Amino acid sequence: MQSIRNIAIIAHVDHGKTTLVDKIIHASKIFRDNQEFGDLILDNNDLERERGITIVSKNVSVRYKDIKINIIDTPGHSDFGGEVERVLKMADGVCLLVDAFEGAMPQTRFVLGKALQLGLKPILVINKVDKENCRPEEVHEEVFDLMFNLGATEEQLDFPTVYGSSKQGWMGPDWKTPTDNITYLLDTIIETIPAAPVVEGNPQMQITSLDYSAFVGRIAIGRVVRGTLKEGANMALVKAGDVIKKVRIKELQTFEGLGKQKVGEVQCGDICAVTGLEDFEIGDTLTDAENPEAIARIAVDEPTMNMLFTINNSPFFGKEGKFVTSRHLRDRLYKEIEKNLALRVEPTDSEDRFLVYGRGILHLSVLIETMRREGYELQVGQPQVLYKFDDNGNRLEPVETLVVDVPEETAGKVIELATQRKGELLIMEPKGDLQHLEFEIPSRGLIGLRSNVLTATFGEAVMTHRFKSFEPYKGAIPERINGSLISMTSGPATAYSIDKLQDRGVFFIEPGDEVYTGQVIGEHNRQNDIVVNVQTAKQLTNMRASGSDTNVRIAPKISFSLEESMEYIQKDEYLEVTPKSMRIRKIYLDENERKRNQHKFEMA
Ligand SMILES: Nc1nc2c(ncn2[C@@H]2O[C@H](COP(=O)(O)OP(=O)(O)OP(=O)(O)O)[C@@H](O)[C@H]2O)c(=O)[nH]1
Ligand SMILES: [Mg+2]
């Protein structure tokens, strides 16, 4: 029997998990000498690479001193926290990575809390000790206190600490003495993390995760906790409510290096991928056909937010996308829920519109961005936070912990912005040469806050948040203070007219851009919306005046990212997304119709 260690790498976003797992893979000799690999081979889809974040967790393995170490790289962004919680079920221990400057952050607390509750043995890795101003000793203290406060057992508190720099590729016992490799960490793993127990008996595997392939469809991933799984075996799949389905294992794969390897059987303790199980769900148990025994189900994270997705019906529809009909939109969304676990799709009274439920702005924006890259055109409405009601019928809303690290000079502005949105300042303390601020704030208040904070702090604030609990509704929050500049007609915008309107606000378009009636082309510097004409050309004088726009000076247009736009739009606006463009528009393009329907948006 092969000795196996199962370990998950967990941390706050960007603390260096994927970089470390990459270095571990590079270190173990799974590459042939002539093969070359770039950095972050693990963040392998386009969006992950571009944004530098991990979106889905990944299984890899290395062999070290005759031991197979299964490693699960997890996403650190809080929208994907439910995923981390689930995959921890496959591990016997965790490497908790903490940035040697930033220290414990909201997501560190969340993932560590989950790991401790499951009884997993932690190894603390204080990463990024190459950073100037890093404070590894303080961070070590902080994490010890955090573990204590989270109720760690004596044994868990007796965790080993490894210092190092994933980026420079070293790990060692002392942060002041760099080594030249990461074997110290691998040794610590095999000494500290218990070997996966081998339990004989009827086979049991719980499906904790899934993969998707265009060829074989959905692939179930989980850990064998008892017995052995065999290719071709007839098994039982125990579903919710103890419903039993007969299934057959078509193919089995284990994780080897960066890939998967087809195997005839999987021993107890190993993590594997199973094909051939149709209609399975996360939490189902794959078990013996004669004596089916289920493992307690795991809950999949509930959505916290929804957005309306609709077909593009702007005057510019169909110019850039391949997939534009309601049928396309519908099929694509329903295909997505087969693999995107925390996503829900609900039909509405119109076949052109769907309510899409997700875990947060990032979770939904990843879907929207993926769809536009695939050639879809669509429009989305303002993201809505989901409320709950307690037994007495009182409205509860999601409340989050918000952490902002900011230079001292601008801390006051951040506090003001958060307080306006019902944020309550709980902690304010120095951290290096920054101020560390912690708030409790309704999720509603966070929508759009990031761009305001970045503007107020000249881009210097580092901001993260994470869901805390549902709490009584905290009252109305002022929405975006400024109104919109709306285009009166259709056609290309002229430099002359934009120049004339510059004192009214800032523009999202530049001269030459084609715009349509009802499109939001800028932000008014007052509270109300106004309709403006940006198509007027300079009056001709007695001379031919064409091209005489050259001497006007126009402030550069404001460009929003997809997430910024999603957070920016108002209730009566849509964000139009096509493969090449993003435009904000009024839902009712015609001014009179807009006025007639305004009451619909004022109720809520
Ligand atoms: N200075 C320094 N930078 C590091 C180190 N390790 C990682 N980084 C950088 O930190 C950034 C984030 O690294 P990732 O490995 O993607 O972080 P992650 O924890 O996987 O992030 P998520 O998956 O999004 O939660 C990258 O720009 C890395 O180059 C380190 O030891 N020192
Ligand atoms: Mg990562």
XYZ file of C-alpha atoms and ligand atoms in Angstrom:
637
model
C 0.000 0.000 0.000
C 1.184 3.440 -0.929
C 1.574 5.879 1.973
C -0.460 9.014 1.230
C -0.734 12.499 2.693
C -3.693 14.710 1.768
C -3.182 18.396 2.305
C -5.016 21.584 1.344
C -3.261 24.915 0.930
C -5.426 27.662 2.370
C -4.993 31.414 2.782
C -6.398 34.840 2.232
C -6.464 35.983 -1.394
C -3.013 36.626 -2.916
C -0.962 35.346 -0.014
C 0.849 33.054 -2.429
C -0.836 29.628 -2.441
C -0.637 28.954 -6.154
C 2.938 30.214 -6.374
C 3.898 27.774 -3.630
C 2.103 24.802 -5.177
C 3.779 25.629 -8.471
C 7.172 25.609 -6.792
C 6.431 22.261 -5.175
C 5.547 20.836 -8.579
C 8.653 22.291 -10.157
C 10.761 20.842 -7.372
C 9.464 17.325 -7.723
C 10.885 15.923 -10.882
C 7.749 15.418 -12.812
C 8.964 17.296 -15.841
C 11.191 15.828 -18.440
C 14.372 17.827 -18.723
C 13.556 19.406 -22.052
C 10.137 20.626 -20.981
C 9.744 24.219 -20.037
C 7.009 25.646 -17.920
C 6.130 29.206 -17.174
C 5.001 30.545 -13.849
C 1.693 29.666 -12.280
C 1.017 26.635 -14.413
C -1.810 25.886 -12.035
C -3.926 28.953 -12.668
C -4.594 27.557 -16.081
C -7.667 29.235 -17.469
C -7.411 32.594 -19.218
C -9.293 34.536 -16.595
C -7.231 33.104 -13.765
C -4.050 34.059 -15.535
C -5.113 37.561 -16.426
C -6.460 38.389 -13.020
C -3.825 36.494 -11.089
C -6.390 34.759 -8.925
C -7.478 31.189 -8.491
C -11.150 30.657 -9.292
C -11.551 26.908 -8.877
C -9.619 24.625 -6.560
C -7.264 22.131 -8.163
C -5.859 18.752 -7.254
C -2.252 17.880 -7.967
C 0.185 15.459 -6.409
C 3.887 14.971 -5.903
C 5.917 12.002 -4.776
C 8.484 12.685 -2.126
C 10.543 10.081 -0.235
C 8.217 7.354 -1.539
C 5.148 9.113 -0.210
C 2.380 10.437 -2.393
C 1.342 13.920 -1.339
C -2.014 15.021 -2.731
C -2.180 18.797 -2.696
C -5.335 20.839 -3.110
C -4.780 24.445 -4.194
C -7.761 26.520 -3.104
C -9.053 29.960 -4.109
C -8.536 32.734 -1.570
C -11.218 35.168 -2.686
C -14.187 35.189 -0.332
C -16.729 34.604 -3.123
C -15.257 31.128 -3.407
C -15.059 30.402 0.334
C -17.743 27.712 0.110
C -15.579 25.804 -2.314
C -12.686 25.796 0.149
C -14.929 24.569 2.906
C -16.000 21.643 0.758
C -12.610 20.537 -0.495
C -11.203 20.560 3.044
C -13.208 17.336 3.431
C -10.606 15.604 1.295
C -7.662 16.637 3.483
C -6.040 15.425 6.693
C -4.099 18.606 7.195
C -3.663 22.141 5.914
C -0.838 24.485 5.068
C -2.078 27.831 6.257
C -0.202 30.446 4.284
C 0.019 33.920 5.742
C 1.682 36.910 4.122
C 4.537 38.028 6.377
C 3.491 41.642 6.066
C -0.295 41.526 5.865
C -0.771 38.950 8.565
C -4.109 37.341 9.329
C -6.894 38.742 7.130
C -10.657 38.035 7.072
C -10.346 35.035 4.784
C -7.449 33.631 6.859
C -9.795 33.587 9.798
C -12.598 31.964 7.839
C -10.606 29.143 6.229
C -8.597 28.460 9.370
C -11.787 28.278 11.426
C -13.218 25.685 9.030
C -10.029 23.622 9.031
C -9.828 23.581 12.830
C -13.485 22.559 13.164
C -12.836 19.587 10.910
C -10.009 18.571 13.238
C -7.305 19.065 10.598
C -3.700 19.452 11.616
C -2.291 22.836 10.545
C 1.180 23.810 9.388
C 1.729 27.555 9.411
C 3.688 28.876 6.456
C 4.713 32.492 6.842
C 5.249 33.459 3.234
C 6.738 36.492 1.474
C 9.486 37.054 4.034
C 11.439 38.616 1.171
C 9.139 41.643 1.362
C 10.495 44.818 2.830
C 8.764 45.785 6.093
C 7.683 42.203 6.641
C 7.034 41.286 10.265
C 7.149 37.482 10.475
C 7.457 37.250 14.263
C 4.459 39.459 14.904
C 2.480 37.550 12.297
C 3.386 34.292 14.001
C 2.039 35.636 17.293
C -1.093 36.894 15.571
C -1.859 33.530 14.023
C -1.240 31.722 17.297
C -3.735 34.030 19.026
C -6.188 33.576 16.190
C -6.004 29.776 16.463
C -6.483 29.998 20.183
C -9.525 32.244 19.758
C -10.964 29.932 17.135
C -10.900 27.094 19.654
C -7.945 25.052 18.372
C -7.193 21.910 20.370
C -3.880 21.503 22.247
C -2.652 19.323 19.445
C -3.611 21.830 16.767
C -1.975 24.651 18.716
C 1.242 22.696 18.666
C 1.646 23.488 14.965
C 5.010 23.746 13.198
C 5.904 27.033 11.527
C 7.770 27.273 8.250
C 9.119 30.559 6.915
C 9.967 31.372 3.349
C 9.310 32.965 0.022
C 7.264 31.015 -2.500
C 8.296 33.460 -5.138
C 12.006 32.915 -4.539
C 11.340 29.207 -4.154
C 12.565 28.523 -0.654
C 11.206 27.414 2.721
C 13.079 26.960 5.975
C 12.943 27.104 9.761
C 14.284 30.661 10.043
C 13.152 33.649 8.027
C 16.513 35.362 8.254
C 18.356 32.414 6.724
C 17.054 31.674 3.244
C 17.570 28.147 1.943
C 17.670 27.275 -1.724
C 14.690 24.951 -2.001
C 11.358 23.975 -0.498
C 12.216 20.511 0.815
C 12.014 21.736 4.406
C 8.293 22.242 3.845
C 7.858 18.809 2.238
C 9.670 17.207 5.186
C 7.447 19.106 7.609
C 4.373 17.880 5.732
C 5.310 14.221 5.884
C 6.296 14.476 9.543
C 3.284 16.467 10.720
C 0.317 15.477 8.618
C -0.990 12.028 9.510
C -0.881 9.388 6.799
C -4.294 8.833 5.216
C -5.799 5.944 7.189
C -6.498 2.747 5.289
C -9.864 1.387 6.350
C -10.973 -1.987 5.039
C -14.583 -2.748 4.209
C -17.396 -1.667 1.943
C -16.185 1.098 -0.322
C -17.251 4.667 0.376
C -16.393 7.858 -1.420
C -18.122 11.195 -0.975
C -18.360 13.483 -3.984
C -16.906 16.786 -2.848
C -16.014 18.463 -6.079
C -16.497 18.126 -9.791
C -14.727 18.586 -13.033
C -16.158 18.908 -16.498
C -14.953 17.646 -19.812
C -16.529 18.213 -23.184
C -15.980 14.516 -23.985
C -17.212 12.684 -20.922
C -19.330 15.357 -19.235
C -19.347 15.724 -15.485
C -16.615 14.024 -13.500
C -17.038 13.328 -9.779
C -14.098 14.046 -7.483
C -13.671 12.854 -3.943
C -11.649 10.861 -1.497
C -12.033 7.170 -0.856
C -12.546 6.857 2.910
C -13.174 3.122 3.078
C -12.420 0.120 0.918
C -11.223 0.196 -2.675
C -12.924 1.517 -5.792
C -12.635 -0.611 -8.930
C -13.074 0.273 -12.531
C -16.212 -1.246 -14.037
C -17.747 -1.985 -10.633
C -21.483 -1.720 -10.103
C -22.110 0.607 -7.194
C -24.810 2.519 -5.382
C -25.010 6.300 -5.352
C -26.775 7.546 -2.228
C -28.426 10.862 -2.933
C -30.296 13.405 -0.818
C -33.104 11.860 1.226
C -31.317 8.479 1.090
C -32.503 7.886 -2.449
C -30.365 5.141 -3.954
C -29.385 4.973 -7.591
C -27.586 2.100 -9.281
C -24.477 3.289 -11.093
C -21.398 1.852 -12.715
C -17.868 3.201 -12.488
C -16.821 3.679 -16.063
C -13.341 4.997 -15.491
C -11.147 5.876 -12.533
C -8.318 8.373 -12.411
C -5.966 9.515 -9.700
C -4.075 12.794 -9.631
C -0.460 12.479 -10.703
C 1.657 15.608 -10.941
C -0.329 18.186 -12.828
C -2.543 15.699 -14.595
C -4.673 12.634 -14.100
C -3.749 9.016 -14.629
C -6.158 6.251 -15.539
C -6.067 3.445 -12.992
C -7.821 0.105 -12.466
C -8.479 0.721 -8.798
C -8.126 3.395 -6.154
C -6.988 2.544 -2.660
C -8.492 3.917 0.483
C -7.113 7.351 1.342
C -6.425 8.467 -2.208
C -8.297 11.211 -4.046
C -9.776 10.302 -7.399
C -11.963 11.295 -10.325
C -14.805 9.016 -11.399
C -16.553 9.078 -14.756
C -19.762 7.364 -15.708
C -21.947 8.512 -12.818
C -24.757 10.439 -14.381
C -26.858 12.924 -12.419
C -24.740 13.055 -9.320
C -24.693 15.955 -6.911
C -22.127 17.266 -4.496
C -22.486 15.435 -1.199
C -23.662 12.132 -2.724
C -21.889 8.989 -1.521
C -20.591 6.411 -3.964
C -20.776 3.125 -2.099
C -21.294 -0.615 -2.174
C -24.240 -1.810 -4.271
C -25.308 -4.508 -1.799
C -24.801 -2.614 1.447
C -25.046 1.070 0.627
C -23.930 3.330 3.477
C -24.008 7.102 3.123
C -21.650 9.681 4.580
C -23.321 12.741 6.133
C -24.096 15.186 3.329
C -22.192 18.404 2.831
C -24.063 21.594 2.191
C -23.311 23.647 -0.897
C -23.022 27.359 -0.222
C -26.168 29.438 -0.548
C -26.134 32.377 -2.947
C -25.885 35.860 -1.458
C -26.704 37.994 -4.460
C -28.689 37.940 -7.673
C -28.678 39.788 -10.971
C -31.059 39.915 -13.869
C -29.546 38.542 -17.097
C -31.346 39.441 -20.281
C -30.764 39.341 -24.005
C -29.208 42.392 -25.567
C -32.004 44.531 -26.955
C -30.052 47.750 -27.326
C -30.030 49.445 -30.735
C -26.538 47.985 -31.229
C -27.502 44.365 -30.577
C -25.994 41.658 -32.713
C -23.154 43.774 -34.062
C -20.410 41.943 -32.259
C -21.700 38.721 -30.782
C -22.445 35.327 -32.267
C -24.938 34.272 -29.602
C -27.705 36.789 -29.040
C -31.078 35.064 -28.753
C -32.992 34.144 -25.602
C -32.503 30.510 -26.534
C -28.711 30.988 -26.584
C -28.758 32.775 -23.251
C -30.978 30.162 -21.668
C -28.934 27.190 -22.879
C -25.672 28.781 -21.813
C -26.886 29.601 -18.302
C -28.335 26.139 -17.729
C -25.139 24.558 -19.010
C -23.185 26.648 -16.514
C -25.036 25.298 -13.481
C -23.869 21.796 -14.313
C -20.382 22.730 -13.199
C -20.648 26.038 -11.330
C -21.839 24.744 -8.009
C -22.803 27.894 -6.177
C -24.736 29.315 -9.136
C -28.544 29.162 -9.492
C -30.675 30.197 -12.421
C -34.370 31.015 -12.149
C -36.706 31.726 -15.041
C -38.876 34.853 -14.883
C -42.211 35.783 -16.412
C -40.377 36.639 -19.637
C -38.403 34.123 -21.643
C -35.803 36.805 -22.367
C -34.878 37.288 -18.725
C -33.326 35.083 -16.069
C -32.445 35.711 -12.460
C -28.930 34.470 -11.804
C -27.923 33.874 -8.183
C -24.300 33.810 -7.102
C -21.867 34.282 -4.251
C -20.826 37.835 -4.997
C -19.755 40.292 -7.647
C -16.610 38.377 -8.592
C -18.420 35.067 -8.897
C -20.980 36.614 -11.283
C -18.470 38.719 -13.195
C -16.360 35.665 -13.990
C -19.397 34.122 -15.669
C -20.229 37.307 -17.592
C -16.629 37.727 -18.754
C -16.427 34.083 -19.817
C -19.641 34.423 -21.803
C -18.527 37.540 -23.643
C -15.308 35.817 -24.609
C -17.305 32.934 -25.982
C -19.203 35.360 -28.225
C -22.334 36.113 -26.227
C -24.145 39.424 -26.041
C -26.236 40.125 -22.979
C -27.390 42.767 -20.546
C -27.327 42.610 -16.775
C -29.173 44.625 -14.150
C -28.017 46.053 -10.848
C -26.797 43.341 -8.445
C -29.232 42.737 -5.609
C -28.324 41.496 -2.180
C -30.565 38.686 -0.885
C -32.585 39.243 2.276
C -33.929 36.742 4.763
C -36.727 37.021 7.289
C -36.640 35.873 10.880
C -39.529 34.109 12.645
C -41.149 37.420 13.539
C -41.068 38.586 9.952
C -38.218 41.067 10.457
C -36.016 41.649 7.475
C -32.418 40.430 7.842
C -29.607 41.385 5.533
C -26.098 40.034 4.926
C -23.450 41.867 6.921
C -19.736 41.572 6.220
C -16.422 42.234 7.886
C -14.527 44.828 5.883
C -10.801 45.362 6.316
C -9.035 48.353 4.802
C -5.302 48.987 5.139
C -4.589 52.523 4.142
C -1.953 55.273 4.534
C -2.726 57.341 7.607
C -3.441 60.586 5.718
C -6.423 59.101 3.927
C -7.832 56.903 6.715
C -10.355 59.612 7.637
C -11.839 59.628 4.143
C -12.227 55.852 4.161
C -13.983 55.942 7.528
C -16.335 58.606 6.217
C -17.181 56.614 3.088
C -17.809 53.405 5.029
C -19.860 55.166 7.688
C -22.114 56.758 5.059
C -22.953 53.220 4.016
C -23.826 52.057 7.519
C -20.366 50.698 8.189
C -19.384 50.579 11.847
C -15.711 51.048 12.686
C -14.614 48.329 15.114
C -10.821 48.376 15.022
C -8.304 51.026 14.070
C -4.655 50.319 14.713
C -1.277 50.919 13.097
C 0.138 48.163 10.900
C 3.642 48.922 9.635
C 3.296 52.422 8.223
C -0.371 51.864 7.367
C -3.568 52.198 9.348
C -5.529 48.990 9.711
C -9.288 49.572 9.797
C -11.964 46.964 10.451
C -15.656 47.588 9.911
C -18.895 45.725 10.005
C -20.952 46.774 7.030
C -24.070 45.582 5.180
C -23.234 43.855 1.880
C -25.398 46.501 0.201
C -22.994 49.148 1.413
C -20.064 47.392 -0.231
C -21.516 47.631 -3.714
C -19.611 50.443 -5.373
C -17.509 51.181 -2.303
C -14.254 49.901 -3.734
C -13.973 52.435 -6.543
C -14.816 55.289 -4.169
C -12.222 54.151 -1.659
C -9.594 53.793 -4.345
C -10.291 57.276 -5.647
C -10.235 58.764 -2.151
C -6.920 57.094 -1.321
C -5.215 57.619 -4.684
C -5.271 53.887 -5.270
C -3.347 53.062 -2.106
C -5.992 51.300 -0.036
C -5.987 47.517 0.190
C -9.513 46.380 0.809
C -11.082 42.989 1.501
C -14.352 41.793 2.904
C -16.032 38.585 3.851
C -19.557 37.565 4.779
C -20.175 37.475 8.533
C -23.861 36.838 9.222
C -27.431 37.869 8.530
C -28.441 40.722 10.782
C -31.428 43.046 11.138
C -31.792 45.442 8.220
C -29.785 48.564 8.906
C -31.920 51.098 7.028
C -31.614 52.910 3.733
C -28.161 53.580 2.321
C -27.678 56.541 0.018
C -27.113 55.290 -3.500
C -24.688 56.684 -6.018
C -24.770 60.392 -5.339
C -24.405 61.572 -8.908
C -26.892 61.236 -11.709
C -26.203 60.082 -15.247
C -25.528 61.981 -18.454
C -27.790 60.373 -21.024
C -27.487 60.650 -24.768
C -30.394 62.423 -26.472
C -29.861 60.963 -29.929
C -27.881 58.369 -31.818
C -24.695 58.781 -33.813
C -21.011 59.507 -33.324
C -20.084 61.851 -30.492
C -18.222 65.000 -31.493
C -15.296 66.563 -29.707
C -17.015 69.919 -29.976
C -20.100 68.835 -28.040
C -18.212 66.858 -25.407
C -15.987 69.862 -24.846
C -19.013 72.116 -24.362
C -20.464 69.709 -21.800
C -17.332 69.102 -19.776
C -18.494 71.304 -16.921
C -21.558 69.061 -16.505
C -19.637 65.981 -15.475
C -17.240 63.309 -16.652
C -17.614 61.156 -19.755
C -17.408 57.432 -20.397
C -17.065 57.979 -24.138
C -14.700 59.847 -26.404
C -15.113 61.755 -29.643
C -15.970 59.435 -32.510
C -17.679 56.788 -30.342
C -21.040 55.684 -31.681
C -23.707 56.123 -29.025
C -27.466 55.610 -28.959
C -30.471 57.382 -27.508
C -30.807 56.523 -23.834
C -27.215 55.363 -23.421
C -25.497 56.540 -20.253
C -22.451 58.349 -21.565
C -21.164 59.962 -18.418
C -21.706 60.915 -14.829
C -23.493 64.160 -14.057
C -21.860 66.256 -11.352
C -25.279 66.717 -9.741
C -27.747 64.259 -8.327
C -30.260 64.141 -11.154
C -30.018 62.505 -14.563
C -29.869 64.828 -17.558
C -30.220 64.252 -21.260
C -27.496 65.819 -23.381
C -26.724 66.119 -27.050
C -23.222 64.955 -27.877
C -23.656 64.832 -31.621
C -23.675 68.531 -32.444
C -20.972 69.706 -34.771
C -19.398 73.111 -34.645
C -21.472 75.751 -36.417
C -19.983 76.496 -39.768
C -18.696 80.012 -40.084
C -17.947 81.597 -43.410
C -14.936 79.336 -43.639
C -15.173 75.591 -44.048
C -14.757 74.448 -40.487
C -14.405 70.716 -40.797
C -11.610 69.271 -38.707
C -11.365 72.379 -36.597
C -12.040 70.329 -33.458
C -8.342 69.813 -33.096
C -7.708 72.531 -30.571
C -10.277 71.438 -27.969
C -8.949 69.798 -24.863
C -11.018 66.963 -23.555
C -10.387 65.147 -20.306
C -9.709 61.466 -20.944
C -12.809 59.298 -20.673
C -13.377 57.141 -17.607
C -13.128 53.416 -18.296
C -14.647 51.001 -15.842
C -13.746 47.358 -15.467
C -16.596 44.863 -15.710
C -16.884 44.645 -11.926
C -16.774 48.395 -11.512
C -19.559 48.781 -14.055
C -21.634 46.109 -12.318
C -21.262 48.007 -9.062
C -21.894 51.367 -10.676
C -25.206 50.927 -12.475
C -28.447 52.082 -10.885
C -31.724 50.211 -10.579
C -33.125 51.737 -13.768
C -30.014 50.944 -15.806
C -28.569 47.919 -17.577
C -25.009 47.054 -18.375
C -24.777 45.923 -21.994
C -21.978 43.423 -22.530
C -20.766 42.231 -25.920
C -17.505 40.574 -26.965
C -15.961 43.966 -27.687
C -17.913 46.582 -25.750
C -19.476 47.414 -22.434
C -22.061 50.185 -22.316
C -24.318 51.446 -19.590
C -27.856 52.324 -20.682
C -31.206 53.299 -19.253
C -33.600 50.350 -19.252
C -36.124 52.679 -20.894
C -34.243 54.382 -23.674
C -36.969 56.869 -24.574
C -37.171 59.818 -22.223
C -40.963 59.911 -21.978
C -41.235 56.206 -21.410
C -38.540 56.523 -18.783
C -40.547 59.151 -16.922
C -43.729 57.071 -17.124
C -41.964 54.060 -15.632
C -39.788 55.767 -13.062
C -42.101 54.763 -10.193
C -41.166 51.085 -10.754
C -37.646 51.777 -9.605
C -38.495 54.002 -6.681
C -40.522 51.497 -4.698
C -37.820 49.224 -3.353
N 7.267 39.199 -2.689
C 6.648 38.028 -2.788
N 5.585 37.909 -3.591
C 4.974 36.703 -3.668
C 5.430 35.588 -2.944
N 4.619 34.538 -3.216
C 3.699 34.983 -4.093
N 3.910 36.280 -4.374
C 3.137 37.136 -5.292
O 1.830 37.324 -4.766
C 0.868 37.357 -5.808
C -0.221 36.338 -5.554
O 0.308 35.045 -5.666
P -0.603 33.764 -5.907
O 0.283 32.583 -5.742
O -1.396 33.883 -7.150
O -1.582 33.900 -4.655
P -2.797 32.954 -4.275
O -2.753 32.821 -2.790
O -2.774 31.702 -5.070
O -4.027 33.873 -4.688
P -5.569 33.396 -4.897
O -5.541 32.061 -5.518
O -6.217 34.408 -5.765
O -6.178 33.392 -3.527
C 1.636 37.108 -7.095
O 1.880 38.355 -7.690
C 2.906 36.452 -6.634
O 3.990 36.690 -7.500
C 6.584 35.747 -2.111
O 7.041 34.840 -1.441
N 7.130 36.992 -2.076
Mg -4.141 30.911 -6.221
